[in-house]
Amino acid sequence: MHDKNSIHKYLFLNKIFFLIFFIFLSSCSKNIYQESKKAYKKQAKTLGKSLRNIQPDSINNQAFNVIESQNFSLRKPNFIIIHHTDQESCEQTYRTFALQRTQVSSHYVICDDGTITQMLNDLLRGWHAGNSTWGNVTDLNSVSIGIELDNDGEEPFSYAQINNLTRLLKNLTEKYKIPKQNIIGHADIAPGRKVDPSALFPWKTLAESGYGIWYDETKLDSVVIDSTFNPKKALKFIGYNISNLENAIYSFKLHFNPSDVSKTLSEKDKKILILLEDEILKLK
Ligand SMILES: [Zn+2]
């Protein structure tokens, strides 16, 4: 058995050990972010420099003429892609996006408590969408802003998080004139490869606030499924990549019928597809 003094000594050493451990941990993450900040500035500077001059291409060894116009601005994002991080904490996500070896990033991270952290200038091409398509758009990273929600994929999204997501969407859609139908999920643009945000993500509530689209639920009972109805065409019309139909159906259901996520279309799903087509036609 330990005597009183050695217990005190043990507790004291224990405290010192944890203190050193935490100092080590915090200095580690500080270094990561400092390194990442330095690399960000350097890369942004190089990019800026490369924009200063037109580097003309050539056809048949004949270089193009260069006459600079003075009327331009930077290209703007036109889509917003929503993700869940599938990680344990915001801190873990910050580190993932700060480290070079991961080769992934996103413009914004929103924590459980609603804290918003911006990690890239909106006008930069983030690396969040990966190999993905929506309609005829084949490089979503080039035209989108990525928003990551701190969530492990199994827990509900908190009120504070969704509330601040809505505020951020208001801000971004107004600033860049992004149409509401261009606010979509990672699973929508990468069927079979991605399943975020999870079925718990409140797409319907978001659409009621004016971000993303939803179907008119009051019409569900009265919709008639015509014999000519082609679900493949309908999914494609909405934007889904239908090269693998089952995967496209899964992504569609994850978004628009989250209480029945599967790879087969029910009668209700077909009706939802018809109603969604109506919604999109109204926007065109
Ligand atoms: Zn994602």
Coordinates of C-alpha atoms and ligand atoms in Angstrom, one line a residue:
M1 CA 0.0 0.0 0.0
H2 CA 1.1 3.6 -0.7
D3 CA 1.7 6.0 2.2
K4 CA 0.1 9.5 2.1
N5 CA 3.3 11.2 0.9
S6 CA 3.9 8.9 -2.0
I7 CA 0.3 9.3 -3.1
H8 CA 0.8 13.1 -3.1
K9 CA 4.0 12.7 -5.0
Y10 CA 2.3 10.4 -7.5
L11 CA -0.6 12.8 -8.0
F12 CA 1.8 15.7 -8.4
L13 CA 3.8 13.9 -11.0
N14 CA 0.6 12.8 -12.7
K15 CA -0.5 16.5 -13.0
I16 CA 2.9 17.5 -14.4
F17 CA 2.8 14.8 -16.9
F18 CA -0.7 15.8 -18.2
L19 CA 0.4 19.5 -18.2
I20 CA 3.4 18.7 -20.4
F21 CA 1.3 16.4 -22.6
F22 CA -1.3 19.2 -23.2
I23 CA 1.4 21.8 -23.8
F24 CA 2.9 19.4 -26.3
L25 CA -0.5 18.8 -28.0
S26 CA -1.4 22.5 -28.3
S27 CA 2.0 23.5 -29.6
C28 CA 1.7 20.7 -32.1
S29 CA -1.6 21.9 -33.5
K30 CA -0.3 25.5 -33.4
N31 CA 2.6 24.5 -35.6
I32 CA 0.3 22.7 -38.0
Y33 CA -1.9 25.8 -38.4
Q34 CA 1.1 28.2 -38.7
E35 CA 2.7 26.0 -41.4
S36 CA -0.7 25.7 -43.2
K37 CA -1.1 29.6 -43.0
K38 CA 2.4 30.1 -44.5
A39 CA 1.7 27.6 -47.3
Y40 CA -1.7 29.2 -48.0
K41 CA -0.1 32.7 -48.4
K42 CA 2.7 31.4 -50.5
Q43 CA 0.3 29.5 -52.9
A44 CA -2.1 32.4 -53.1
K45 CA 0.8 34.7 -54.0
T46 CA 2.0 32.4 -56.7
L47 CA -1.5 32.2 -58.1
G48 CA -1.8 36.0 -58.0
K49 CA 1.4 36.3 -59.9
S50 CA 0.4 33.8 -62.5
L51 CA -2.7 35.9 -63.2
R52 CA -0.7 39.0 -63.9
N53 CA 0.3 37.9 -67.4
I54 CA -1.5 36.1 -70.2
Q55 CA 0.5 33.1 -71.1
P56 CA -0.6 32.6 -74.7
D57 CA -1.2 29.1 -76.1
S58 CA -0.4 28.2 -79.7
I59 CA -1.8 26.3 -82.6
N60 CA 0.4 24.8 -85.2
N61 CA 3.4 26.4 -83.5
Q62 CA 1.9 29.8 -83.9
A63 CA 1.4 31.6 -80.6
F64 CA -1.8 33.6 -80.1
N65 CA -1.6 37.4 -80.1
V66 CA -1.9 39.1 -76.7
I67 CA -3.8 42.3 -76.2
E68 CA -4.9 42.8 -72.6
S69 CA -8.5 43.9 -71.9
Q70 CA -9.1 45.9 -68.7
N71 CA -12.6 44.6 -68.0
F72 CA -12.6 41.6 -65.8
S73 CA -13.1 40.2 -62.3
L74 CA -12.6 36.8 -60.7
R75 CA -14.9 33.9 -61.6
K76 CA -17.6 33.3 -59.0
P77 CA -18.8 30.1 -57.4
N78 CA -22.2 28.9 -58.6
F79 CA -22.9 25.8 -56.4
I80 CA -22.8 25.0 -52.7
I81 CA -22.0 21.5 -51.7
I82 CA -22.9 20.4 -48.2
H83 CA -21.0 17.6 -46.4
H84 CA -20.8 16.0 -43.1
T85 CA -17.2 15.6 -41.8
D86 CA -17.5 11.9 -40.6
Q87 CA -15.0 13.0 -38.0
E88 CA -15.0 13.1 -34.2
S89 CA -14.6 16.9 -33.7
C90 CA -14.2 20.2 -35.4
E91 CA -10.5 20.2 -34.2
Q92 CA -9.9 17.0 -36.0
T93 CA -11.5 18.4 -39.2
Y94 CA -9.3 21.6 -39.0
R95 CA -6.2 19.4 -38.7
T96 CA -7.3 17.3 -41.6
F97 CA -7.8 20.3 -43.8
A98 CA -4.6 22.0 -42.6
L99 CA -2.3 19.0 -43.3
Q100 CA -0.8 18.9 -46.8
R101 CA -0.7 15.1 -47.0
T102 CA -4.5 14.7 -46.8
Q103 CA -5.0 16.6 -50.0
V104 CA -8.6 17.6 -48.9
S105 CA -10.1 21.0 -47.9
S106 CA -13.3 22.9 -47.7
H107 CA -14.2 26.5 -47.6
Y108 CA -16.2 26.4 -44.4
V109 CA -16.5 24.1 -41.3
I110 CA -19.5 24.5 -39.0
C111 CA -19.3 23.0 -35.5
D112 CA -22.0 21.5 -33.4
D113 CA -22.3 24.8 -31.4
G114 CA -22.7 26.8 -34.6
T115 CA -19.1 28.1 -34.8
I116 CA -18.2 28.9 -38.4
T117 CA -14.6 28.6 -39.5
Q118 CA -13.5 29.7 -43.0
M119 CA -10.5 27.8 -44.3
L120 CA -10.3 29.0 -47.9
N121 CA -11.2 32.2 -49.8
D122 CA -14.5 31.6 -51.5
L123 CA -12.9 32.3 -54.9
L124 CA -10.3 29.5 -54.6
R125 CA -10.9 25.9 -55.9
G126 CA -11.3 23.8 -52.8
W127 CA -10.7 20.0 -52.8
H128 CA -14.0 18.7 -51.3
A129 CA -16.1 17.4 -54.1
G130 CA -13.7 14.9 -55.7
N131 CA -14.8 13.0 -58.8
S132 CA -18.3 14.2 -59.2
T133 CA -21.0 15.4 -61.6
W134 CA -24.3 17.3 -61.5
G135 CA -26.2 17.7 -64.8
N136 CA -23.6 18.6 -67.3
V137 CA -21.2 20.0 -64.8
T138 CA -18.2 17.7 -64.5
D139 CA -15.8 19.6 -62.2
L140 CA -17.8 20.7 -59.2
N141 CA -14.7 21.8 -57.3
S142 CA -14.1 24.5 -59.9
V143 CA -17.6 26.0 -59.5
S144 CA -18.6 25.4 -55.9
I145 CA -18.1 26.3 -52.2
G146 CA -17.8 23.4 -49.9
I147 CA -19.5 23.5 -46.4
E148 CA -18.5 20.8 -43.9
L149 CA -20.8 20.1 -41.0
D150 CA -19.1 18.6 -37.9
N151 CA -21.0 15.3 -37.6
D152 CA -20.1 11.7 -37.4
G153 CA -22.8 10.6 -39.8
E154 CA -25.0 9.0 -37.1
E155 CA -25.9 11.8 -34.8
P156 CA -28.6 14.4 -35.5
F157 CA -27.5 17.9 -36.7
S158 CA -27.8 20.4 -33.9
Y159 CA -30.1 23.4 -34.0
A160 CA -27.3 25.9 -33.7
Q161 CA -25.4 24.2 -36.6
I162 CA -28.4 24.3 -39.0
N163 CA -29.3 27.8 -37.9
N164 CA -25.9 29.1 -38.7
L165 CA -25.7 27.1 -41.9
T166 CA -28.9 28.8 -43.0
R167 CA -27.3 32.2 -42.2
L168 CA -24.2 31.3 -44.1
L169 CA -26.2 30.2 -47.1
K170 CA -28.1 33.5 -47.1
N171 CA -24.8 35.3 -47.1
L172 CA -23.2 33.3 -49.9
T173 CA -26.3 33.0 -52.2
E174 CA -26.8 36.7 -52.0
K175 CA -23.1 37.6 -52.5
Y176 CA -22.6 35.3 -55.5
K177 CA -26.2 35.0 -56.8
I178 CA -26.2 31.2 -56.4
P179 CA -29.6 29.8 -57.4
K180 CA -31.3 27.8 -54.7
Q181 CA -31.5 24.6 -56.8
N182 CA -27.6 24.6 -56.8
I183 CA -27.4 23.9 -53.1
I184 CA -26.9 20.1 -53.0
G185 CA -25.2 17.4 -51.1
H186 CA -22.0 15.5 -51.7
A187 CA -24.0 12.3 -52.1
D188 CA -26.0 13.9 -54.8
I189 CA -23.0 14.6 -57.0
A190 CA -21.1 11.4 -56.2
P191 CA -23.6 8.5 -56.1
G192 CA -22.1 5.2 -55.0
R193 CA -19.0 7.0 -53.7
K194 CA -20.4 9.4 -51.0
V195 CA -23.2 9.3 -48.6
D196 CA -23.0 12.7 -46.9
P197 CA -24.8 14.5 -45.6
S198 CA -26.6 11.7 -43.9
A199 CA -30.3 10.9 -44.0
L200 CA -30.7 13.0 -40.8
F201 CA -29.8 16.2 -42.7
P202 CA -32.9 18.5 -42.7
W203 CA -33.1 19.2 -46.5
K204 CA -36.9 19.9 -46.2
T205 CA -36.4 22.5 -43.5
L206 CA -33.6 24.1 -45.5
A207 CA -35.8 24.3 -48.6
E208 CA -38.5 25.9 -46.6
S209 CA -36.0 28.6 -45.7
G210 CA -35.3 29.0 -49.4
Y211 CA -32.1 27.0 -49.9
G212 CA -32.2 23.8 -52.0
I213 CA -35.4 22.5 -53.5
W214 CA -38.2 20.3 -52.2
Y215 CA -41.5 18.9 -53.7
D216 CA -45.0 19.9 -53.0
E217 CA -46.1 17.3 -50.4
T218 CA -49.7 18.3 -50.6
K219 CA -49.8 17.0 -54.2
L220 CA -48.4 13.5 -53.3
D221 CA -51.8 11.8 -53.2
S222 CA -53.1 13.3 -56.4
V223 CA -50.0 12.7 -58.7
V224 CA -50.7 10.1 -61.4
I225 CA -47.8 8.1 -62.7
D226 CA -48.1 8.1 -66.4
S227 CA -47.3 4.9 -68.4
T228 CA -44.6 6.9 -70.2
F229 CA -42.9 8.0 -67.0
N230 CA -39.2 7.2 -67.1
P231 CA -37.5 7.4 -63.7
K232 CA -34.0 7.3 -65.3
K233 CA -34.9 10.4 -67.3
A234 CA -36.4 12.1 -64.3
L235 CA -33.3 11.5 -62.1
K236 CA -31.1 12.7 -65.0
F237 CA -33.3 15.8 -65.4
I238 CA -32.8 16.7 -61.7
G239 CA -29.0 16.4 -62.1
Y240 CA -28.1 12.9 -61.0
N241 CA -25.4 10.9 -62.8
I242 CA -27.4 7.8 -63.9
S243 CA -24.4 5.7 -65.2
N244 CA -25.2 3.4 -62.2
L245 CA -29.0 3.7 -61.7
E246 CA -29.1 1.9 -58.3
N247 CA -26.5 4.3 -56.9
A248 CA -28.4 7.3 -58.3
I249 CA -31.6 6.1 -56.7
Y250 CA -29.8 5.7 -53.4
S251 CA -28.5 9.2 -53.4
F252 CA -31.9 10.6 -54.5
K253 CA -33.7 8.8 -51.7
L254 CA -31.1 9.9 -49.1
H255 CA -32.0 13.5 -50.0
F256 CA -35.7 13.4 -50.9
N257 CA -37.1 10.4 -49.0
P258 CA -34.7 9.8 -46.1
S259 CA -37.1 7.6 -44.1
D260 CA -36.8 4.9 -46.8
V261 CA -33.3 4.9 -48.1
S262 CA -32.6 2.0 -50.5
K263 CA -31.6 1.3 -54.0
T264 CA -35.1 0.7 -55.4
L265 CA -37.8 3.2 -56.3
S266 CA -41.2 2.9 -54.6
E267 CA -44.4 4.4 -55.9
K268 CA -43.9 7.3 -53.6
D269 CA -40.4 7.9 -54.9
K270 CA -41.8 8.0 -58.5
K271 CA -44.3 10.6 -57.4
I272 CA -41.6 12.6 -55.7
L273 CA -39.6 12.6 -58.9
I274 CA -42.6 13.9 -60.9
L275 CA -43.2 16.6 -58.4
L276 CA -39.5 17.6 -58.3
E277 CA -39.5 17.9 -62.1
D278 CA -42.4 20.3 -61.7
E279 CA -40.4 22.3 -59.2
I280 CA -37.4 22.6 -61.5
L281 CA -39.5 23.5 -64.5
K282 CA -41.0 26.4 -62.4
L283 CA -37.5 27.7 -61.8
K284 CA -36.5 27.6 -65.5
Ligands
ZN1 ZN -18.3 15.0 -48.4

